[in-house]
Short mmCIF file of C-alpha atoms and ligand atoms in Angstrom, two decimals:
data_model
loop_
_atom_site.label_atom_id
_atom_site.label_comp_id
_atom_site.label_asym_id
_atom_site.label_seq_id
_atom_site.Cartn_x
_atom_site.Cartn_y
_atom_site.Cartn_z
CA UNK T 1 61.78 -3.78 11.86
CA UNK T 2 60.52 -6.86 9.40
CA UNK T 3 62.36 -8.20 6.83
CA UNK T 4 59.19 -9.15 4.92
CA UNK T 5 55.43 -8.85 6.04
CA UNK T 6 53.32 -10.76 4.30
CA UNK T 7 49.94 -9.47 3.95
CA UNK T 8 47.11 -12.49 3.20
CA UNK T 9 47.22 -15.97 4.64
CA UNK T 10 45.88 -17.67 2.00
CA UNK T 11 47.53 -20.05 -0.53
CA UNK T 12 49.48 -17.30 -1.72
CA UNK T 13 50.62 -15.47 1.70
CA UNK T 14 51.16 -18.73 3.24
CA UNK T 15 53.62 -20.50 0.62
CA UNK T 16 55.34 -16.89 0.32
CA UNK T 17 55.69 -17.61 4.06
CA UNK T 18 57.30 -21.09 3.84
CA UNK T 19 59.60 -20.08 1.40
CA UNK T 20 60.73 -16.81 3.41
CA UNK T 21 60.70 -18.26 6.75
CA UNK T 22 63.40 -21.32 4.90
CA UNK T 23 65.55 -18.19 3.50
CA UNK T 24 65.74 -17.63 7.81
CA UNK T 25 63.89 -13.74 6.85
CA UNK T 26 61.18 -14.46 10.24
CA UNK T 27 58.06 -13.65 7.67
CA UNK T 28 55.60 -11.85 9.96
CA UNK T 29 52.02 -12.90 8.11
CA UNK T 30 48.66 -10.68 8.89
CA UNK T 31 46.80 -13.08 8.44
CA UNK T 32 43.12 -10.53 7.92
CA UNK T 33 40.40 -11.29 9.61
CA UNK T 34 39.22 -13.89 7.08
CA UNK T 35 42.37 -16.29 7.65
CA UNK T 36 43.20 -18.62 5.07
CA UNK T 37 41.35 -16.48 1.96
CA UNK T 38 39.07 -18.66 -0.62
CA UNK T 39 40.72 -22.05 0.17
CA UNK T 40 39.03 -21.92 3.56
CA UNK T 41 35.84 -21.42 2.30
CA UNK T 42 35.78 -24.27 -0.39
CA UNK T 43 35.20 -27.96 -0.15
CA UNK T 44 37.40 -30.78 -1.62
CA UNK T 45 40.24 -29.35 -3.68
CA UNK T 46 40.57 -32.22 -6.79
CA UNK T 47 43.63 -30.37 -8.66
CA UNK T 48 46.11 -29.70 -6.33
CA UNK T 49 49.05 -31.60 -7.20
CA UNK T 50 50.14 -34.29 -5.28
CA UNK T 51 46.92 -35.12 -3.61
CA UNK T 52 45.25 -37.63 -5.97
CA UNK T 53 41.78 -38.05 -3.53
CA UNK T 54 41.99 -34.59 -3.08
CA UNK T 55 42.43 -32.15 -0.11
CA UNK T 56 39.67 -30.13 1.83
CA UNK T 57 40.61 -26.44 1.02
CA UNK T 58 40.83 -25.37 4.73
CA UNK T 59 43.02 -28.63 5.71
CA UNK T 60 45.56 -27.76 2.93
CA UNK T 61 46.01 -24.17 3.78
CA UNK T 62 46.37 -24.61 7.10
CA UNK T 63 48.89 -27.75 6.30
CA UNK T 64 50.87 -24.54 4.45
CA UNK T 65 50.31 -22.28 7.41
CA UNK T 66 51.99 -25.30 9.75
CA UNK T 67 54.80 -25.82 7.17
CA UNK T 68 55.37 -22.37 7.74
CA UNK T 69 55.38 -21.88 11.14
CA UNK T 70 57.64 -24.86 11.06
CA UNK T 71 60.17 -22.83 9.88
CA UNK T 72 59.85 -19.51 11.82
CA UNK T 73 57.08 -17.84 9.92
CA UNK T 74 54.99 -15.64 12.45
CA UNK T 75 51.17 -14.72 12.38
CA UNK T 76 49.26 -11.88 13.96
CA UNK T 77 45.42 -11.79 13.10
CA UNK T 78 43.59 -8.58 12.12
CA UNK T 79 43.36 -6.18 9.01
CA UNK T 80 45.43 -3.66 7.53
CA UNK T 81 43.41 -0.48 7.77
CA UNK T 82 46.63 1.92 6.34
CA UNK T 83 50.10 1.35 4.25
CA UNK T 84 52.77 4.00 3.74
CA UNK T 85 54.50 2.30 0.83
CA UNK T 86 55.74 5.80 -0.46
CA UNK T 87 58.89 5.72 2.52
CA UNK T 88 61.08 3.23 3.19
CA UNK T 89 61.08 1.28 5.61
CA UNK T 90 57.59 0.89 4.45
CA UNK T 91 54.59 1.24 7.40
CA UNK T 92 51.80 -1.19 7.42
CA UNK T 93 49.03 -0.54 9.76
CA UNK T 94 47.58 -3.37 11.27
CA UNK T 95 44.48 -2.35 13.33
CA UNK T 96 45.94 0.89 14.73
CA UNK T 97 49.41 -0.58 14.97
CA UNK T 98 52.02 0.52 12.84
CA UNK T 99 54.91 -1.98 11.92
CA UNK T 100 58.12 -1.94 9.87
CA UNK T 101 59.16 -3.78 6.77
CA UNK T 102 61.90 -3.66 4.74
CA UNK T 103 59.89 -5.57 2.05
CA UNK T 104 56.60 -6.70 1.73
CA UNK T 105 54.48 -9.26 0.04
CA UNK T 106 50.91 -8.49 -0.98
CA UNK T 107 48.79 -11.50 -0.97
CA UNK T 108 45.52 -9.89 0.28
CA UNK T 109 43.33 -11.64 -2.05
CA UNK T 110 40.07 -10.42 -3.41
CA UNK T 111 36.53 -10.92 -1.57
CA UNK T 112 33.08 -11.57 -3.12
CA UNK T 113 31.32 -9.52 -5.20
CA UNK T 114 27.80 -9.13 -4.68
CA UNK T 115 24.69 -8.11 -6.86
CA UNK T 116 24.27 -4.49 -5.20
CA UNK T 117 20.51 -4.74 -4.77
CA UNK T 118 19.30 -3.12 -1.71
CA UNK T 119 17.45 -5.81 -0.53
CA UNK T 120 20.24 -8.49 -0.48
CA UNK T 121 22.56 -6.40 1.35
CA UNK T 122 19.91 -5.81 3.91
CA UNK T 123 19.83 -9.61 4.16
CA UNK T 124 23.03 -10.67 4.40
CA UNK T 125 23.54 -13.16 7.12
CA UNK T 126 19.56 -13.43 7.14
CA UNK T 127 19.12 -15.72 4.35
CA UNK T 128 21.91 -14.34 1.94
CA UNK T 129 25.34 -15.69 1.50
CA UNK T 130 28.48 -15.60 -0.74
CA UNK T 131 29.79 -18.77 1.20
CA UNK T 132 27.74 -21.89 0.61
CA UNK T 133 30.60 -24.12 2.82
CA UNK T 134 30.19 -21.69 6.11
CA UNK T 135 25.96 -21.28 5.82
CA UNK T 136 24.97 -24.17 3.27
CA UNK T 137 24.04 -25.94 6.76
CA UNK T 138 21.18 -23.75 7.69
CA UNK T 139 19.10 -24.91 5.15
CA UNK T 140 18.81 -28.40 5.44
CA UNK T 141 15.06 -29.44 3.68
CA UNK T 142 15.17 -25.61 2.29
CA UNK T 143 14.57 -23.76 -0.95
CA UNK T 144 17.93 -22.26 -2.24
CA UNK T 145 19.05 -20.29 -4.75
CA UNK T 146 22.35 -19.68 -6.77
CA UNK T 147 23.60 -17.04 -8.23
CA UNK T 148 26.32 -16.75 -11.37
CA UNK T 149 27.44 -18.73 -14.11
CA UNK T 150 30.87 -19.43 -13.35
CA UNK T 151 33.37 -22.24 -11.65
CA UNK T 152 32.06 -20.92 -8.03
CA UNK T 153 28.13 -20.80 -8.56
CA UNK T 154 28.57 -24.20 -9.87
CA UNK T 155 30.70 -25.75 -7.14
CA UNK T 156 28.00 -24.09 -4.65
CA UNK T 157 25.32 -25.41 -6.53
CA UNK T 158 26.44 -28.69 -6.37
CA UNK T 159 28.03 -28.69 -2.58
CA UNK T 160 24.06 -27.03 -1.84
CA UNK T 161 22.49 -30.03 -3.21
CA UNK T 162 23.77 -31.78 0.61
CA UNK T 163 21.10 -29.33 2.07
CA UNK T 164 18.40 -28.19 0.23
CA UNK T 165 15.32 -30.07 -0.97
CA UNK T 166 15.68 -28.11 -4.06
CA UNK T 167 18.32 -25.80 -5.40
CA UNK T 168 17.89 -23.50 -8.66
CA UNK T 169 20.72 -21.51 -10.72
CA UNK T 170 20.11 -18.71 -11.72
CA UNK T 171 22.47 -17.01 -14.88
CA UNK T 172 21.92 -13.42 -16.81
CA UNK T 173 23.17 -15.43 -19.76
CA UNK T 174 22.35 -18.90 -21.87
CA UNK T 175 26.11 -19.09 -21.78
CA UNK T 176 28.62 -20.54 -18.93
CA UNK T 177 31.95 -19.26 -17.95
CA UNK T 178 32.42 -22.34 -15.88
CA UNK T 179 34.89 -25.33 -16.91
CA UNK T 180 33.03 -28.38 -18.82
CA UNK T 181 33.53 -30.83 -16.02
CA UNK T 182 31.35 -28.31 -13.41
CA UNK T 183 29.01 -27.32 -15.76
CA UNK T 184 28.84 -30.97 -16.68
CA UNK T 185 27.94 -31.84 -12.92
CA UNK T 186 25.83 -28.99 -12.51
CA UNK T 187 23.89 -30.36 -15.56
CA UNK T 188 23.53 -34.24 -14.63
CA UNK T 189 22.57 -33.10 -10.90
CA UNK T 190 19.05 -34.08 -10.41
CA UNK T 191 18.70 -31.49 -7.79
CA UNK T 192 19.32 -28.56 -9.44
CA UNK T 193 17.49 -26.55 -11.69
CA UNK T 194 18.82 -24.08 -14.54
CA UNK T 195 17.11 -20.55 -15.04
CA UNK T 196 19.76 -18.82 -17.83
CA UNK T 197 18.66 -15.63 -19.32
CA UNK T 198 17.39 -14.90 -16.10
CA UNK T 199 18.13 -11.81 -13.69
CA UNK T 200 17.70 -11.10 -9.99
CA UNK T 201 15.64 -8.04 -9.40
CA UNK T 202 15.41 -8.23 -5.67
CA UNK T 203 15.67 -10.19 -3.05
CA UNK T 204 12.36 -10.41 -0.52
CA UNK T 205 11.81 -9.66 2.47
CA UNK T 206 14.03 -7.13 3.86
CA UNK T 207 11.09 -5.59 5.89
CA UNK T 208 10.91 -9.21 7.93
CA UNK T 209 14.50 -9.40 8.13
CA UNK T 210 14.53 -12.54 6.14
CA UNK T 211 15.13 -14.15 2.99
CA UNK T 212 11.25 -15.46 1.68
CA UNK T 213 12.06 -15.11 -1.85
CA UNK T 214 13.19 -13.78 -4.86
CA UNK T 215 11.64 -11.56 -7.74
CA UNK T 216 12.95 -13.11 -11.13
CA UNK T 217 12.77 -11.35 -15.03
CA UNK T 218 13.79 -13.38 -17.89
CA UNK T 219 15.51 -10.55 -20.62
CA UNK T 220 14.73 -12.79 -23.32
CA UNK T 221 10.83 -12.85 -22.60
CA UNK T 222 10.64 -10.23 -20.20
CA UNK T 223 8.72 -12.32 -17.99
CA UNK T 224 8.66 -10.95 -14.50
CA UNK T 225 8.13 -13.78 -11.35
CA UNK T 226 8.43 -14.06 -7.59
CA UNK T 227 9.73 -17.64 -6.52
CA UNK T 228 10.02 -18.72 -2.58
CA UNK T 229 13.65 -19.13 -1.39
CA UNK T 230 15.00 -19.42 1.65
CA UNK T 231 18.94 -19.67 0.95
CA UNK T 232 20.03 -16.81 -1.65
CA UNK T 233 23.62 -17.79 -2.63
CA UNK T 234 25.76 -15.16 -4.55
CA UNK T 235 28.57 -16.64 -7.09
CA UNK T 236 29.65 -13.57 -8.77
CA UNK T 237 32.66 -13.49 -8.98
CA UNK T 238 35.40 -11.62 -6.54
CA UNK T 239 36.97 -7.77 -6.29
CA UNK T 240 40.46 -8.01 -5.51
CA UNK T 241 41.84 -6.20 -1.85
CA UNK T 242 43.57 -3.53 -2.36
CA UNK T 243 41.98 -0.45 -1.20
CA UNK T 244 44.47 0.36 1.29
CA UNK T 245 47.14 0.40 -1.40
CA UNK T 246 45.12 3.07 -3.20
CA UNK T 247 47.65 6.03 -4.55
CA UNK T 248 50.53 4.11 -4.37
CA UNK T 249 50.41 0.62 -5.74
CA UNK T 250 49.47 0.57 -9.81
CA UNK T 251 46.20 -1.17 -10.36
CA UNK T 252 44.08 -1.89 -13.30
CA UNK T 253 40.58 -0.08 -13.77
CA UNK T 254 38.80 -3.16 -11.38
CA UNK T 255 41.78 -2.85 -8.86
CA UNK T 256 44.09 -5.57 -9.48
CA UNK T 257 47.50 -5.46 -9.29
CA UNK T 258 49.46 -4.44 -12.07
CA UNK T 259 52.22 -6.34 -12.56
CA UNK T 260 55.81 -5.24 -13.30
CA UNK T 261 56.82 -8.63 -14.61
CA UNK T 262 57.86 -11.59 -12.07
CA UNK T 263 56.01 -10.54 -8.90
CA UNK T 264 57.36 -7.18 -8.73
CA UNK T 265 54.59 -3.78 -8.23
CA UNK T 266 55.65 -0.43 -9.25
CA UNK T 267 57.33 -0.05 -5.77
CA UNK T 268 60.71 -1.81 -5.80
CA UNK T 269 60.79 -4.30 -2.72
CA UNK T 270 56.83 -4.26 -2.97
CA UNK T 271 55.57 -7.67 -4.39
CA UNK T 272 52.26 -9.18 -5.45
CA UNK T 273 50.96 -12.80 -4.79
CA UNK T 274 47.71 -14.53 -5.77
CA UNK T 275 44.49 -13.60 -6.61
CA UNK T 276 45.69 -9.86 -5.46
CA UNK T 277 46.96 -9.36 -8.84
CA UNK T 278 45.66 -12.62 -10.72
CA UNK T 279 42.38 -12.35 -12.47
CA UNK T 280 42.86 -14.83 -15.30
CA UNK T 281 44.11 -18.59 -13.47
CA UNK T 282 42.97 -18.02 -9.77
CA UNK T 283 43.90 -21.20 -8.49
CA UNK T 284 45.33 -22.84 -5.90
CA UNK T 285 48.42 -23.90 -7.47
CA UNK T 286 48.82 -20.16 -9.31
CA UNK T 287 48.56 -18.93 -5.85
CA UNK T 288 51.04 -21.04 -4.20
CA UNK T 289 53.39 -20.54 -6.98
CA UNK T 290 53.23 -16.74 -6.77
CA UNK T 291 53.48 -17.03 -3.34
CA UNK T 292 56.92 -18.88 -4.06
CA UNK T 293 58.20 -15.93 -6.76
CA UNK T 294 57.34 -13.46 -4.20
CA UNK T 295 59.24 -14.74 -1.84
CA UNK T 296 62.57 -15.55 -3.63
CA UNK T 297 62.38 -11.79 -5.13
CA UNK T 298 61.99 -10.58 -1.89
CA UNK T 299 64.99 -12.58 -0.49
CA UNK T 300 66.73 -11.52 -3.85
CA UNK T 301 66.07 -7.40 -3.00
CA UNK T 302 66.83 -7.92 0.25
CA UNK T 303 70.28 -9.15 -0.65
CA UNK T 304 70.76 -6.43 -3.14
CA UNK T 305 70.14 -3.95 -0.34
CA UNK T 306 73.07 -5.97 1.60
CA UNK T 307 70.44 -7.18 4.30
P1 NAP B 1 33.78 -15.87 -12.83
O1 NAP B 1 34.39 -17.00 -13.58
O2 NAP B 1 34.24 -14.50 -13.08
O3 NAP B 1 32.21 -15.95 -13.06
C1 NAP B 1 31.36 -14.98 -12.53
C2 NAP B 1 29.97 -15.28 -12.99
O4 NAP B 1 29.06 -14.39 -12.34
C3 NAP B 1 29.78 -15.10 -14.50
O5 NAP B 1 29.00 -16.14 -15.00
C4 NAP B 1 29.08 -13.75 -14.59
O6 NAP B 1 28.16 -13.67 -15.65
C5 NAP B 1 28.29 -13.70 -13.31
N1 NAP B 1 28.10 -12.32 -12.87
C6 NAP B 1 29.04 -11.36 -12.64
N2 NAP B 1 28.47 -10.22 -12.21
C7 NAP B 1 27.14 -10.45 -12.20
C8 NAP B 1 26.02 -9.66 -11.85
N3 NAP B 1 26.16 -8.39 -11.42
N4 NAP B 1 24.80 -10.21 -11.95
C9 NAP B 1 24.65 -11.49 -12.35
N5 NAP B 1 25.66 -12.31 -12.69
C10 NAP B 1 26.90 -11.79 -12.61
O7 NAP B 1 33.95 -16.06 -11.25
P2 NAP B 1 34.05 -17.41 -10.37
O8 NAP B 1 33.00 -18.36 -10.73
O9 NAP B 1 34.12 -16.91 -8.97
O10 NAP B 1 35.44 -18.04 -10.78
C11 NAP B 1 36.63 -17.28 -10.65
C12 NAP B 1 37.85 -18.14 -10.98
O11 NAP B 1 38.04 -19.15 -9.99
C13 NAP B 1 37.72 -18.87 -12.31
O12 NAP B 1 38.98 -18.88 -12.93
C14 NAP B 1 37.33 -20.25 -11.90
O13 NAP B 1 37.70 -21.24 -12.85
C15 NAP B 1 38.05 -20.43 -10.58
N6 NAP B 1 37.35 -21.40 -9.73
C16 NAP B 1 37.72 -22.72 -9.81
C17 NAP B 1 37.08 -23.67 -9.03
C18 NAP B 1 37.53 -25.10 -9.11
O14 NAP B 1 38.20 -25.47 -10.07
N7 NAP B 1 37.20 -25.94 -8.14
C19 NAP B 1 36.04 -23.30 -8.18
C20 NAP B 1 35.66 -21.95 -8.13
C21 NAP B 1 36.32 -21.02 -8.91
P3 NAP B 1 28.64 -13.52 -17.18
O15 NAP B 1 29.18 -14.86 -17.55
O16 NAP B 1 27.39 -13.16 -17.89
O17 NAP B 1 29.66 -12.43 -17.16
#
């Protein structure tokens, strides 16, 4: 029996897991097959406080993971495939094996979101990503492609710009959701190239198991086009985890987390961390902090329950 299981070993699960394992509660962290959510899978981190040249995302979550362990926090890898969140103790099932909490921390995150063309899921891993740090390599001297108009599509765009001889943006809209300073980048990169008002309509070749291009309409013209690509990067955005939860833990329509004010779910001794639940701030810092709250409400239940 657990005192709290931490689901997520990203920014959020992590810090949740420093501050439980200091409260002496032995956090046991499933840390999901993906280990150390977005953070690993980004480059230099320039706005985490106290690191004023910056910190590469998977150095600084696995700096939390140490600080952790450090303290008593223990990690098992794998997914959660089932919860029972309806009895208490509650049940998590991790890979086919069940385990006991008396509380528990949900900091599972929320993974990309793709387009949901036909073509591009055929190619995933043959040309398309959603993770420009773990495959911008393969296309050193190639012809890539971004998708999305927000903080991530730019941050690929720019990081892709190490690789490819040329890299083009594509956005449905004329409009950015991204942050001045990226767009800004994006903008005074020489590399890149902007194509706004301008949809994906499918992704070629699935029937040579390859990416060799990309069929393009502009709405505003209606202009259709096929362009050559060899990298097809998707920056659209994430859909929080939380399918297991489904039935028990309140969610909004897209599946986040519905808060209950601090970082407390419908479930009493059920709490929410991170991007889980978060779909305005998403950051680093956010994460860590609700990894913090979690915690100490945890500790706090626990203590009410005379554990
Ligand atoms: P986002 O801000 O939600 O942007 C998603 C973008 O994808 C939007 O431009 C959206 O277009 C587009 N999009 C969504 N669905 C689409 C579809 N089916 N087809 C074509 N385009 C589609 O997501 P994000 O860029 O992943 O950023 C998420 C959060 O993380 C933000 O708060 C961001 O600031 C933060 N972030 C920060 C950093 C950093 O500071 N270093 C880096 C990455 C992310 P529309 O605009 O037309 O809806």
């Amino acid at each position: 029996m657990r005192n709290v299981l931490i689901i997520g070993s990203g920014c959020a699960g992590n810090t949740a897991a420093v501050y439980a394992a200091r409260a002496n509660l032995r956090p046991l962290v499933v840390a999901g097959k993906h280990a150390g959510g977005q953070l690993s899978m980004t480059t230099l981190v320039e706005n985490f406080p106290g690191f004023p040249e910056g910190i590469n995302g998977p150095e600084l979550v696995e700096n939390i993971k140490k600080q952790a362990q450090n303290f008593g926090a223990e990690y098992i890898h794998g997914d959660v495939i089932d919860t029972d969140l309806l009895n208490h103790p509650f049940r998590i099932n991790v890979e086919g094996e069940w385990i006991e909490t008396r509380t528990l921390i949900i900091a599972s995150g929320a993974s990309a979101r793709w387009l949901g063309l036909d073509s591009e899921q055929k190619l995933i891993g043959h040309g398309v990503s959603s993770c420009a740090t773990c495959d911008g390599f393969f296309y050193r001297g190639k012809k890539i492609k971004v998708v999305g108009g927000g903080d991530s599509a730019m941050e690929e765009a720019n990081f892709l710009t190490r690789f490819g001889s040329e890299v083009a943006l594509v956005h449905r809209r004329d409009q950015f959701r991204a942050s001045k300073i990226m767009l800004d980048r994006v903008k005074h990169n020489p590399k890149i190239k902007m194509l706004t008002s301008t949809v994906v309509e499918e992704v070629l070749d699935p029937s040579q198991h390859t990416v060799t291009g990309v069929r393009l309409r502009n709405l505003t013209t209606g202009a259709a086009w096929e362009q050559e690509v060899d990298g097809f990067f998707v920056a659209i955005g994430h859909i929080p985890n939380t399918a297991v939860f489904k039935g028990q833990i309140d969610t909004d329509p897209d599946g986040y987390i519905l808060s209950k004010g601090g970082a407390r779910t419908n479930i009493p001794g059920v709490f929410h961390a991170g991007d889980v639940q978060d779909r305005l701030y998403r950051q680093a810092i956010t994460a860590a902090g609700a990894g913090c709250m979690a915690a100490m409400e945890a500790e706090r239940y626990l203590e009410a329950e005379g554990h």
